[in-house]
Amino acid sequence: MRAASQVLEEHRVELSTLDREIGDGDHGENMNRGFGALVTALERDAPDSPGGVLKLAATTLISKVGGAAGPLYGTAFLRAATAVKDAAELDADLVAKALRAALDGVVARGKAELGDKTMVDALLPAVRAAEEAAGRGEDVPTLLKAAAEAAAEGADSTVLLVARKGRASYLGERSVGHLDPGARSTSLLLRTFADVASGVR
Amino acid sequence: MTTRVGLVLVSHSRRLAEGVAELAAQMAPDVVVVAAGGDGDGGLGTDYATVTGAVVEADAGAGVVVLYDLGSARMVADMAAEDAEDRQVVVVDAPIVEGAVAAAVSAQGGAGLAVVAQAAVGAAPGAPNPAVRPSLRLVTNASRLDVVLTNEVGLHARPSALLARTVAELDADVVVRFGGEEADAKSVLALMGLGAPEGARIEVVASGKDADEALRRVEELAERGFDE
Ligand SMILES: Nc1ncnc2c1ncn2[C@@H]1O[C@H](COP(=O)(O)OP(=O)(O)OP(=O)(O)O)[C@@H](O)[C@H]1O
Ligand SMILES: [Mg+2]
């Protein structure tokens, strides 16, 4: 989470610029504020289980991120926390389950489908890749790497899409040619989780 | 005193939420209408804590209807409703201005949560108006009265709201007839749906225990030109 906060800080301007092109320009600030608050909360009192950390992430993001990303990521982390229960450590199957639960949460909250030019376009392929990797018996770093790659590809695919959900949908055809900021932040988060799991970060 | 349904208005803009609250409250002096606008920090956006706080403030025990403007406002409203636990909170998909006014007037009349929510939804432009129906019935045991609308706008929003409020608490079935149609006089939307203009002669028919009182109040209101 600390690494995620750092990455979001590094990409704050990029995310806000993307959001300025097809939205209201606050996505980078929103995410940076939320994850910054999460790091502070973790420093104050870090839960000792992965589920506890995910739950803390959820409540912090819901109250601190604002915008659409707050409820969406908040619900995602909350569902993920429920999926991993009180497991002391996450194996590949649990990580895949947590990602699936997160996706279900985002869809329940935002009602977006694949191709609507939202974070779902990054998260859904990532979940599929993670489930396939878990099915092949891969370890957690490999699974997360596959998920991150699928998310990056999914995020890139949003450039050609017409937005049908969120602020960008008011632009209609004019949203084509721009990367969706939420899909980009999802891809950045998964990349970071993969890097941390494989010891790169 | 009756406990009334409360309203919460979730908007990205604090001023927009406050403006709509002001408009809705004008027609419903006893309804708690709480504006939950802005990011909680003086800027544009939505804020979970602002909305949950507003729900608590608006709930007098009869439940809360929540209206929202765009995007994340709906998501935050849904979350606040899900997390409200022992409170009854309904988030409605309705135009925030028309919906808030219709819901406020309905709540003022003492309607329950479902009816108030329905009033908001029914305020959508183009939504069918079930309360206006062809007037065919011959009511027996009813008192009736003809009223000529001398006010400038006829049975427009504000006069309709006043009329509905005047008869809302009475133990009487009151209908207003005009142009071959009739409307439930306790429904603002139905009254507006009649489209009775200035100079129109409307017929008011009331039955039930307070029927005569209802007619007396309507007559008085019309004589005052609906306070215009
Ligand atoms: N209904 C939705 N379902 C899934 N993702 C969504 C939805 N609406 C918006 N998003 C995602 O959220 C991102 C924007 O997040 P941001 O934090 O900037 O919120 P916002 O659009 O400014 O919020 P608001 O609705 O308050 O204007 C989009 O790029 C998109 O990926
Ligand atoms: Mg934005």
Short mmCIF file of C-alpha atoms and ligand atoms in Angstrom, two decimals:
data_model
loop_
_atom_site.label_atom_id
_atom_site.label_comp_id
_atom_site.label_asym_id
_atom_site.label_seq_id
_atom_site.Cartn_x
_atom_site.Cartn_y
_atom_site.Cartn_z
CA MET A 1 0.00 0.00 0.00
CA ARG A 2 2.89 2.28 0.78
CA ALA A 3 4.35 1.56 -2.66
CA ALA A 4 0.93 2.17 -4.21
CA SER A 5 0.74 5.51 -2.51
CA GLN A 6 4.19 6.38 -3.82
CA VAL A 7 3.32 5.36 -7.36
CA LEU A 8 0.11 7.36 -7.25
CA GLU A 9 2.05 10.33 -5.99
CA GLU A 10 4.48 9.94 -8.90
CA HIS A 11 1.60 9.70 -11.35
CA ARG A 12 -0.65 12.27 -9.77
CA VAL A 13 -0.15 14.84 -12.50
CA GLU A 14 -0.46 12.28 -15.28
CA LEU A 15 -3.78 10.96 -13.93
CA SER A 16 -5.19 14.43 -13.45
CA THR A 17 -4.10 15.41 -16.96
CA LEU A 18 -5.88 12.36 -18.38
CA ASP A 19 -8.94 13.29 -16.35
CA ARG A 20 -8.76 16.88 -17.54
CA GLU A 21 -8.97 15.70 -21.14
CA ILE A 22 -12.22 13.79 -20.68
CA GLY A 23 -13.39 14.62 -17.16
CA ASP A 24 -12.96 17.21 -14.45
CA GLY A 25 -9.23 16.85 -13.88
CA ASP A 26 -9.26 15.62 -10.30
CA HIS A 27 -8.50 11.90 -10.55
CA GLY A 28 -4.81 12.23 -9.73
CA GLU A 29 -5.49 14.49 -6.74
CA ASN A 30 -8.28 12.20 -5.57
CA MET A 31 -6.17 9.04 -5.65
CA ASN A 32 -3.13 10.72 -4.17
CA ARG A 33 -5.17 12.14 -1.30
CA GLY A 34 -6.83 8.79 -0.59
CA PHE A 35 -3.69 6.68 -0.62
CA GLY A 36 -1.77 9.31 1.30
CA ALA A 37 -4.40 9.11 4.03
CA LEU A 38 -4.19 5.32 3.90
CA VAL A 39 -0.45 5.37 4.54
CA THR A 40 -0.99 7.68 7.51
CA ALA A 41 -3.68 5.33 8.86
CA LEU A 42 -1.40 2.31 8.40
CA GLU A 43 1.42 4.06 10.21
CA ARG A 44 -0.86 4.85 13.08
CA ASP A 45 -2.22 1.35 13.49
CA ALA A 46 -1.43 -1.36 10.94
CA PRO A 47 -3.84 -4.33 10.98
CA ASP A 48 -1.96 -7.64 11.20
CA SER A 49 -3.87 -9.53 8.48
CA PRO A 50 -4.17 -8.87 4.73
CA GLY A 51 -7.96 -8.71 5.14
CA GLY A 52 -7.57 -6.06 7.82
CA VAL A 53 -5.38 -3.94 5.59
CA LEU A 54 -7.85 -4.25 2.71
CA LYS A 55 -10.70 -3.22 5.01
CA LEU A 56 -8.79 -0.20 6.27
CA ALA A 57 -8.02 0.71 2.66
CA ALA A 58 -11.73 0.52 1.84
CA THR A 59 -12.93 2.78 4.65
CA THR A 60 -10.13 5.27 4.12
CA LEU A 61 -10.65 5.49 0.37
CA ILE A 62 -14.43 5.85 0.74
CA SER A 63 -14.05 8.84 3.00
CA LYS A 64 -10.95 10.44 1.49
CA VAL A 65 -10.85 9.92 -2.29
CA GLY A 66 -14.06 11.68 -3.30
CA GLY A 67 -15.28 11.60 -6.88
CA ALA A 68 -16.35 8.37 -8.51
CA ALA A 69 -13.07 6.68 -7.67
CA GLY A 70 -13.80 6.84 -3.90
CA PRO A 71 -16.94 4.70 -3.87
CA LEU A 72 -15.61 2.47 -6.65
CA TYR A 73 -12.19 1.63 -5.19
CA GLY A 74 -13.69 1.66 -1.70
CA THR A 75 -16.27 -0.95 -2.64
CA ALA A 76 -13.60 -2.94 -4.51
CA PHE A 77 -11.30 -3.13 -1.47
CA LEU A 78 -14.21 -3.86 0.85
CA ARG A 79 -15.33 -6.84 -1.25
CA ALA A 80 -11.74 -8.04 -1.54
CA ALA A 81 -11.41 -7.88 2.23
CA THR A 82 -14.55 -9.98 2.63
CA ALA A 83 -13.23 -12.50 0.10
CA VAL A 84 -9.92 -13.13 1.91
CA LYS A 85 -11.58 -13.29 5.35
CA ASP A 86 -8.99 -13.68 8.10
CA ALA A 87 -6.36 -15.58 6.10
CA ALA A 88 -2.90 -14.92 7.54
CA GLU A 89 -1.34 -15.02 4.09
CA LEU A 90 -2.70 -14.87 0.56
CA ASP A 91 -2.02 -17.72 -1.85
CA ALA A 92 -2.67 -17.49 -5.58
CA ASP A 93 -6.23 -18.79 -5.31
CA LEU A 94 -7.12 -16.21 -2.68
CA VAL A 95 -5.56 -13.37 -4.65
CA ALA A 96 -7.59 -14.38 -7.71
CA LYS A 97 -10.72 -14.57 -5.56
CA ALA A 98 -10.01 -11.16 -4.05
CA LEU A 99 -9.58 -9.61 -7.50
CA ARG A 100 -12.81 -11.18 -8.72
CA ALA A 101 -14.64 -9.85 -5.66
CA ALA A 102 -13.17 -6.40 -6.27
CA LEU A 103 -14.40 -6.42 -9.85
CA ASP A 104 -17.87 -7.54 -8.74
CA GLY A 105 -17.87 -4.64 -6.28
CA VAL A 106 -16.95 -2.07 -8.92
CA VAL A 107 -19.64 -3.40 -11.25
CA ALA A 108 -22.26 -3.44 -8.50
CA ARG A 109 -21.43 0.13 -7.55
CA GLY A 110 -20.98 1.70 -10.99
CA LYS A 111 -23.02 -0.57 -13.28
CA ALA A 112 -20.39 -0.32 -16.02
CA GLU A 113 -19.80 -3.08 -18.55
CA LEU A 114 -16.74 -4.03 -20.55
CA GLY A 115 -16.26 -1.44 -23.28
CA ASP A 116 -17.83 1.51 -21.39
CA LYS A 117 -14.37 3.13 -21.09
CA THR A 118 -13.93 2.82 -17.34
CA MET A 119 -11.69 1.07 -14.85
CA VAL A 120 -13.70 -2.08 -15.58
CA ASP A 121 -11.88 -2.30 -18.93
CA ALA A 122 -8.61 -2.72 -17.01
CA LEU A 123 -9.88 -4.74 -14.07
CA LEU A 124 -11.93 -7.36 -15.91
CA PRO A 125 -9.10 -8.65 -18.16
CA ALA A 126 -6.84 -8.58 -15.10
CA VAL A 127 -9.24 -10.81 -13.17
CA ARG A 128 -9.46 -13.23 -16.07
CA ALA A 129 -5.69 -13.40 -16.37
CA ALA A 130 -5.37 -13.93 -12.61
CA GLU A 131 -7.91 -16.74 -12.61
CA GLU A 132 -6.16 -18.45 -15.51
CA ALA A 133 -2.82 -18.13 -13.76
CA ALA A 134 -4.29 -19.55 -10.55
CA GLY A 135 -5.76 -22.41 -12.59
CA ARG A 136 -2.33 -23.19 -14.00
CA GLY A 137 -0.97 -23.36 -10.47
CA GLU A 138 1.24 -20.26 -10.77
CA ASP A 139 2.58 -18.50 -7.68
CA VAL A 140 1.39 -15.08 -6.49
CA PRO A 141 4.11 -12.96 -8.16
CA THR A 142 3.50 -14.63 -11.53
CA LEU A 143 -0.25 -14.30 -11.14
CA LEU A 144 -0.04 -10.61 -10.31
CA LYS A 145 2.36 -10.01 -13.18
CA ALA A 146 -0.13 -11.60 -15.59
CA ALA A 147 -2.94 -9.53 -14.09
CA ALA A 148 -0.92 -6.31 -14.36
CA GLU A 149 -0.07 -6.98 -18.00
CA ALA A 150 -3.70 -7.68 -18.85
CA ALA A 151 -4.75 -4.51 -17.01
CA ALA A 152 -2.22 -2.40 -18.92
CA GLU A 153 -3.47 -3.79 -22.20
CA GLY A 154 -7.07 -3.26 -21.12
CA ALA A 155 -6.34 0.32 -20.10
CA ASP A 156 -4.72 0.99 -23.47
CA SER A 157 -7.80 -0.37 -25.20
CA THR A 158 -9.88 2.43 -23.65
CA VAL A 159 -8.24 4.97 -25.97
CA LEU A 160 -10.41 3.84 -28.87
CA LEU A 161 -13.62 3.57 -26.87
CA VAL A 162 -16.55 5.95 -26.53
CA ALA A 163 -17.26 6.63 -22.85
CA ARG A 164 -20.64 5.40 -21.66
CA LYS A 165 -20.24 5.81 -17.91
CA GLY A 166 -18.97 8.57 -15.65
CA ARG A 167 -18.23 12.16 -16.51
CA ALA A 168 -16.54 11.35 -19.82
CA SER A 169 -19.84 9.95 -21.12
CA TYR A 170 -21.11 13.52 -21.48
CA LEU A 171 -18.47 14.00 -24.17
CA GLY A 172 -19.76 11.12 -26.29
CA GLU A 173 -17.65 10.67 -29.44
CA ARG A 174 -15.21 13.32 -28.28
CA SER A 175 -13.96 10.95 -25.59
CA VAL A 176 -12.36 8.79 -28.29
CA GLY A 177 -8.58 9.13 -28.51
CA HIS A 178 -8.06 9.56 -24.76
CA LEU A 179 -6.96 7.02 -22.17
CA ASP A 180 -9.45 6.57 -19.33
CA PRO A 181 -7.88 7.84 -16.09
CA GLY A 182 -9.58 5.24 -13.89
CA ALA A 183 -8.41 2.39 -16.12
CA ARG A 184 -4.91 3.87 -15.94
CA SER A 185 -4.93 4.06 -12.15
CA THR A 186 -6.16 0.47 -11.89
CA SER A 187 -3.35 -0.64 -14.15
CA LEU A 188 -0.81 1.32 -12.09
CA LEU A 189 -2.07 -0.23 -8.85
CA LEU A 190 -1.85 -3.78 -10.19
CA ARG A 191 1.62 -3.12 -11.64
CA THR A 192 2.74 -1.94 -8.21
CA PHE A 193 1.23 -4.92 -6.39
CA ALA A 194 3.01 -7.21 -8.87
CA ASP A 195 6.32 -5.42 -8.38
CA VAL A 196 6.04 -5.63 -4.62
CA ALA A 197 5.10 -9.33 -4.73
CA SER A 198 8.10 -10.16 -6.87
CA GLY A 199 10.47 -8.05 -4.81
CA VAL A 200 11.18 -5.52 -7.56
CA ARG A 201 9.96 -2.75 -5.29
CA MET B 1 -47.48 16.35 15.43
CA THR B 2 -46.95 13.99 12.55
CA THR B 3 -43.47 12.74 11.84
CA ARG B 4 -42.61 13.54 8.26
CA VAL B 5 -40.33 11.91 5.74
CA GLY B 6 -37.12 13.90 5.32
CA LEU B 7 -35.18 14.70 2.15
CA VAL B 8 -31.47 14.73 1.34
CA LEU B 9 -30.13 16.36 -1.82
CA VAL B 10 -26.73 15.12 -2.96
CA SER B 11 -24.96 17.33 -5.45
CA HIS B 12 -21.42 18.03 -6.57
CA SER B 13 -22.07 21.67 -5.84
CA ARG B 14 -22.88 22.92 -2.37
CA ARG B 15 -24.72 25.89 -3.78
CA LEU B 16 -26.77 23.77 -6.15
CA ALA B 17 -27.87 21.49 -3.29
CA GLU B 18 -28.70 24.49 -1.11
CA GLY B 19 -30.63 26.18 -3.91
CA VAL B 20 -32.75 23.13 -4.58
CA ALA B 21 -33.31 22.67 -0.83
CA GLU B 22 -34.48 26.27 -0.60
CA LEU B 23 -36.90 25.80 -3.47
CA ALA B 24 -38.31 22.57 -2.08
CA ALA B 25 -38.63 23.90 1.46
CA GLN B 26 -40.64 26.89 0.28
CA MET B 27 -43.49 24.54 -0.54
CA ALA B 28 -43.03 22.33 2.48
CA PRO B 29 -42.34 24.34 5.62
CA ASP B 30 -42.42 21.36 7.99
CA VAL B 31 -40.24 19.01 6.00
CA VAL B 32 -36.56 18.69 6.84
CA VAL B 33 -34.70 19.13 3.56
CA VAL B 34 -30.94 18.77 3.95
CA ALA B 35 -28.45 19.89 1.31
CA ALA B 36 -25.45 17.57 1.00
CA GLY B 37 -23.37 19.23 -1.67
CA GLY B 38 -19.68 19.60 -2.36
CA ASP B 39 -16.54 17.70 -1.43
CA GLY B 40 -16.70 18.60 2.25
CA ASP B 41 -13.81 20.99 1.76
CA GLY B 42 -15.43 23.91 0.00
CA GLY B 43 -14.86 22.52 -3.51
CA LEU B 44 -16.90 20.66 -6.11
CA GLY B 45 -17.34 16.94 -5.53
CA THR B 46 -19.11 14.49 -3.30
CA ASP B 47 -18.28 13.48 0.22
CA TYR B 48 -19.38 10.33 2.00
CA ALA B 49 -19.34 11.88 5.47
CA THR B 50 -21.40 14.88 4.36
CA VAL B 51 -24.07 12.57 2.94
CA THR B 52 -24.25 10.18 5.90
CA GLY B 53 -24.45 13.19 8.22
CA ALA B 54 -27.28 14.65 6.17
CA VAL B 55 -29.23 11.38 6.31
CA VAL B 56 -29.05 11.39 10.10
CA GLU B 57 -30.14 15.03 10.21
CA ALA B 58 -33.09 14.47 7.85
CA ASP B 59 -34.46 11.39 9.58
CA ALA B 60 -37.15 12.19 12.11
CA GLY B 61 -38.16 8.55 12.26
CA ALA B 62 -40.30 8.33 9.13
CA GLY B 63 -37.40 7.63 6.78
CA VAL B 64 -35.46 9.63 4.23
CA VAL B 65 -35.67 10.04 0.46
CA VAL B 66 -32.34 10.85 -1.21
CA LEU B 67 -32.01 12.58 -4.59
CA TYR B 68 -28.72 13.05 -6.46
CA ASP B 69 -27.32 14.88 -9.46
CA LEU B 70 -24.48 13.21 -11.40
CA GLY B 71 -22.11 10.26 -11.40
CA SER B 72 -20.53 9.73 -8.03
CA ALA B 73 -23.40 11.46 -6.25
CA ARG B 74 -25.48 8.38 -6.94
CA MET B 75 -22.76 6.03 -5.74
CA VAL B 76 -22.26 7.95 -2.51
CA ALA B 77 -26.02 8.09 -1.96
CA ASP B 78 -26.29 4.33 -2.47
CA MET B 79 -23.47 3.70 -0.03
CA ALA B 80 -24.99 5.97 2.58
CA ALA B 81 -28.30 4.12 2.20
CA GLU B 82 -26.63 0.71 2.48
CA ASP B 83 -24.73 1.80 5.58
CA ALA B 84 -27.77 3.41 7.24
CA GLU B 85 -28.56 0.15 9.06
CA ASP B 86 -31.66 0.77 11.16
CA ARG B 87 -32.86 3.83 9.26
CA GLN B 88 -35.14 3.64 6.24
CA VAL B 89 -33.44 5.37 3.35
CA VAL B 90 -34.57 5.30 -0.28
CA VAL B 91 -32.41 6.62 -3.10
CA VAL B 92 -34.54 7.71 -6.03
CA ASP B 93 -33.66 8.11 -9.67
CA ALA B 94 -35.45 11.38 -10.37
CA PRO B 95 -34.69 14.85 -11.74
CA ILE B 96 -33.22 16.59 -8.71
CA VAL B 97 -35.20 19.84 -8.96
CA GLU B 98 -38.65 18.61 -9.95
CA GLY B 99 -38.20 15.46 -7.87
CA ALA B 100 -37.22 17.37 -4.75
CA VAL B 101 -40.18 19.73 -5.02
CA ALA B 102 -42.67 16.92 -5.63
CA ALA B 103 -41.22 14.83 -2.82
CA ALA B 104 -41.19 17.76 -0.39
CA VAL B 105 -44.84 18.58 -1.02
CA SER B 106 -45.78 14.93 -0.69
CA ALA B 107 -43.88 14.68 2.60
CA GLN B 108 -45.51 17.88 3.83
CA GLY B 109 -48.88 16.23 3.29
CA GLY B 110 -47.82 13.46 5.64
CA ALA B 111 -47.28 10.76 3.02
CA GLY B 112 -45.21 7.71 3.88
CA LEU B 113 -41.77 6.87 2.56
CA ALA B 114 -42.88 4.88 -0.49
CA VAL B 115 -45.36 7.50 -1.58
CA VAL B 116 -42.88 10.33 -1.18
CA ALA B 117 -40.29 8.38 -3.20
CA GLN B 118 -42.90 7.72 -5.86
CA ALA B 119 -43.78 11.40 -6.00
CA ALA B 120 -40.15 12.21 -6.81
CA VAL B 121 -39.93 9.58 -9.53
CA GLY B 122 -43.28 10.65 -10.99
CA ALA B 123 -41.95 14.18 -11.39
CA ALA B 124 -39.74 13.14 -14.29
CA PRO B 125 -40.76 15.01 -17.44
CA GLY B 126 -42.81 12.67 -19.60
CA ALA B 127 -43.50 10.24 -16.78
CA PRO B 128 -47.10 9.03 -16.85
CA ASN B 129 -49.27 10.82 -14.38
CA PRO B 130 -51.47 8.11 -12.93
CA ALA B 131 -53.36 10.53 -10.71
CA VAL B 132 -55.05 12.27 -13.64
CA ARG B 133 -57.85 10.21 -15.11
CA PRO B 134 -60.89 10.79 -17.29
CA SER B 135 -63.67 12.05 -15.10
CA LEU B 136 -66.62 9.76 -15.56
CA ARG B 137 -67.68 8.87 -12.07
CA LEU B 138 -70.84 10.22 -10.60
CA VAL B 139 -70.09 10.66 -6.96
CA THR B 140 -73.07 10.35 -4.69
CA ASN B 141 -73.05 11.71 -1.18
CA ALA B 142 -70.49 14.26 -2.27
CA SER B 143 -70.40 17.99 -1.87
CA ARG B 144 -69.36 20.03 -4.83
CA LEU B 145 -68.29 23.52 -5.65
CA ASP B 146 -67.35 25.51 -8.76
CA VAL B 147 -64.33 27.75 -8.55
CA VAL B 148 -63.08 30.23 -11.12
CA LEU B 149 -59.30 30.63 -11.15
CA THR B 150 -58.62 34.35 -10.95
CA ASN B 151 -54.90 34.06 -10.34
CA GLU B 152 -52.51 34.67 -13.18
CA VAL B 153 -50.98 31.25 -13.70
CA GLY B 154 -54.01 29.02 -13.09
CA LEU B 155 -53.26 25.65 -11.47
CA HIS B 156 -49.53 25.89 -11.93
CA ALA B 157 -46.90 24.47 -9.57
CA ARG B 158 -47.24 26.81 -6.62
CA PRO B 159 -51.05 27.10 -6.60
CA SER B 160 -51.30 23.33 -7.00
CA ALA B 161 -48.95 22.83 -4.09
CA LEU B 162 -51.00 25.22 -1.96
CA LEU B 163 -54.23 23.51 -2.86
CA ALA B 164 -52.84 20.03 -2.17
CA ARG B 165 -51.45 21.19 1.14
CA THR B 166 -54.73 22.81 2.14
CA VAL B 167 -56.63 19.54 1.91
CA ALA B 168 -53.81 17.11 2.66
CA GLU B 169 -54.58 16.43 6.31
CA LEU B 170 -58.34 16.31 5.96
CA ASP B 171 -60.30 13.11 6.21
CA ALA B 172 -61.90 13.55 2.79
CA ASP B 173 -61.56 12.36 -0.78
CA VAL B 174 -61.24 15.47 -2.86
CA VAL B 175 -61.04 15.59 -6.64
CA VAL B 176 -60.70 18.52 -8.97
CA ARG B 177 -62.30 18.28 -12.39
CA PHE B 178 -61.38 20.25 -15.46
CA GLY B 179 -61.59 19.67 -19.19
CA GLY B 180 -63.19 16.26 -18.90
CA GLU B 181 -60.48 15.00 -16.56
CA GLU B 182 -60.17 14.78 -12.84
CA ALA B 183 -57.26 14.82 -10.46
CA ASP B 184 -56.73 13.81 -6.86
CA ALA B 185 -56.55 17.16 -5.08
CA LYS B 186 -53.92 15.82 -2.67
CA SER B 187 -51.49 15.21 -5.55
CA VAL B 188 -49.64 18.29 -6.76
CA LEU B 189 -48.56 16.57 -9.93
CA ALA B 190 -52.07 15.46 -10.74
CA LEU B 191 -53.42 18.97 -10.22
CA MET B 192 -50.73 20.42 -12.46
CA GLY B 193 -51.49 17.69 -14.98
CA LEU B 194 -54.98 19.11 -15.47
CA GLY B 195 -53.45 22.20 -17.03
CA ALA B 196 -56.20 24.54 -15.86
CA PRO B 197 -55.26 28.09 -16.94
CA GLU B 198 -56.24 31.51 -15.59
CA GLY B 199 -59.97 32.07 -15.90
CA ALA B 200 -60.77 28.36 -15.94
CA ARG B 201 -63.76 27.10 -14.05
CA ILE B 202 -62.82 24.01 -12.06
CA GLU B 203 -65.17 21.76 -10.18
CA VAL B 204 -64.19 20.53 -6.74
CA VAL B 205 -65.89 17.42 -5.44
CA ALA B 206 -65.38 16.16 -1.92
CA SER B 207 -66.68 13.24 0.05
CA GLY B 208 -65.95 11.88 3.50
CA LYS B 209 -66.08 13.26 7.00
CA ASP B 210 -64.27 16.53 6.32
CA ALA B 211 -65.78 17.10 2.86
CA ASP B 212 -67.41 20.43 3.71
CA GLU B 213 -64.31 21.70 5.43
CA ALA B 214 -62.30 20.78 2.34
CA LEU B 215 -64.59 22.78 0.07
CA ARG B 216 -64.56 25.71 2.44
CA ARG B 217 -60.76 25.78 2.46
CA VAL B 218 -60.46 25.50 -1.32
CA GLU B 219 -62.98 28.29 -1.78
CA GLU B 220 -61.11 30.52 0.61
CA LEU B 221 -57.81 29.82 -1.13
CA ALA B 222 -59.27 30.60 -4.54
CA GLU B 223 -60.81 33.81 -3.22
CA ARG B 224 -57.38 34.90 -2.04
CA GLY B 225 -56.14 34.30 -5.60
CA PHE B 226 -53.85 31.56 -4.25
CA ASP B 227 -51.94 34.23 -2.36
CA GLU B 228 -50.40 35.58 -5.53
N1 LIG C 1 -20.04 4.12 -13.29
C1 LIG C 1 -18.74 3.83 -13.32
N2 LIG C 1 -18.31 2.54 -13.30
C2 LIG C 1 -16.99 2.26 -13.32
N3 LIG C 1 -16.02 3.18 -13.34
C3 LIG C 1 -16.39 4.47 -13.35
C4 LIG C 1 -17.76 4.87 -13.35
N4 LIG C 1 -17.81 6.22 -13.35
C5 LIG C 1 -16.53 6.66 -13.37
N5 LIG C 1 -15.68 5.60 -13.37
C6 LIG C 1 -14.20 5.63 -13.36
O1 LIG C 1 -13.80 6.69 -12.52
C7 LIG C 1 -12.82 7.47 -13.18
C8 LIG C 1 -12.93 8.92 -12.75
O2 LIG C 1 -12.67 9.03 -11.38
P1 LIG C 1 -12.67 10.43 -10.63
O3 LIG C 1 -12.14 10.18 -9.28
O4 LIG C 1 -12.01 11.45 -11.48
O5 LIG C 1 -14.19 10.73 -10.49
P2 LIG C 1 -15.08 11.84 -11.20
O6 LIG C 1 -15.49 11.34 -12.53
O7 LIG C 1 -14.39 13.14 -11.14
O8 LIG C 1 -16.30 11.79 -10.20
P3 LIG C 1 -17.66 12.56 -10.25
O9 LIG C 1 -18.69 11.56 -10.62
O10 LIG C 1 -17.82 13.01 -8.84
O11 LIG C 1 -17.54 13.66 -11.21
C9 LIG C 1 -13.11 7.28 -14.65
O12 LIG C 1 -11.93 7.45 -15.40
C10 LIG C 1 -13.63 5.86 -14.73
O13 LIG C 1 -12.60 4.91 -14.92
MG MG C 2 -12.57 13.34 -12.15
#
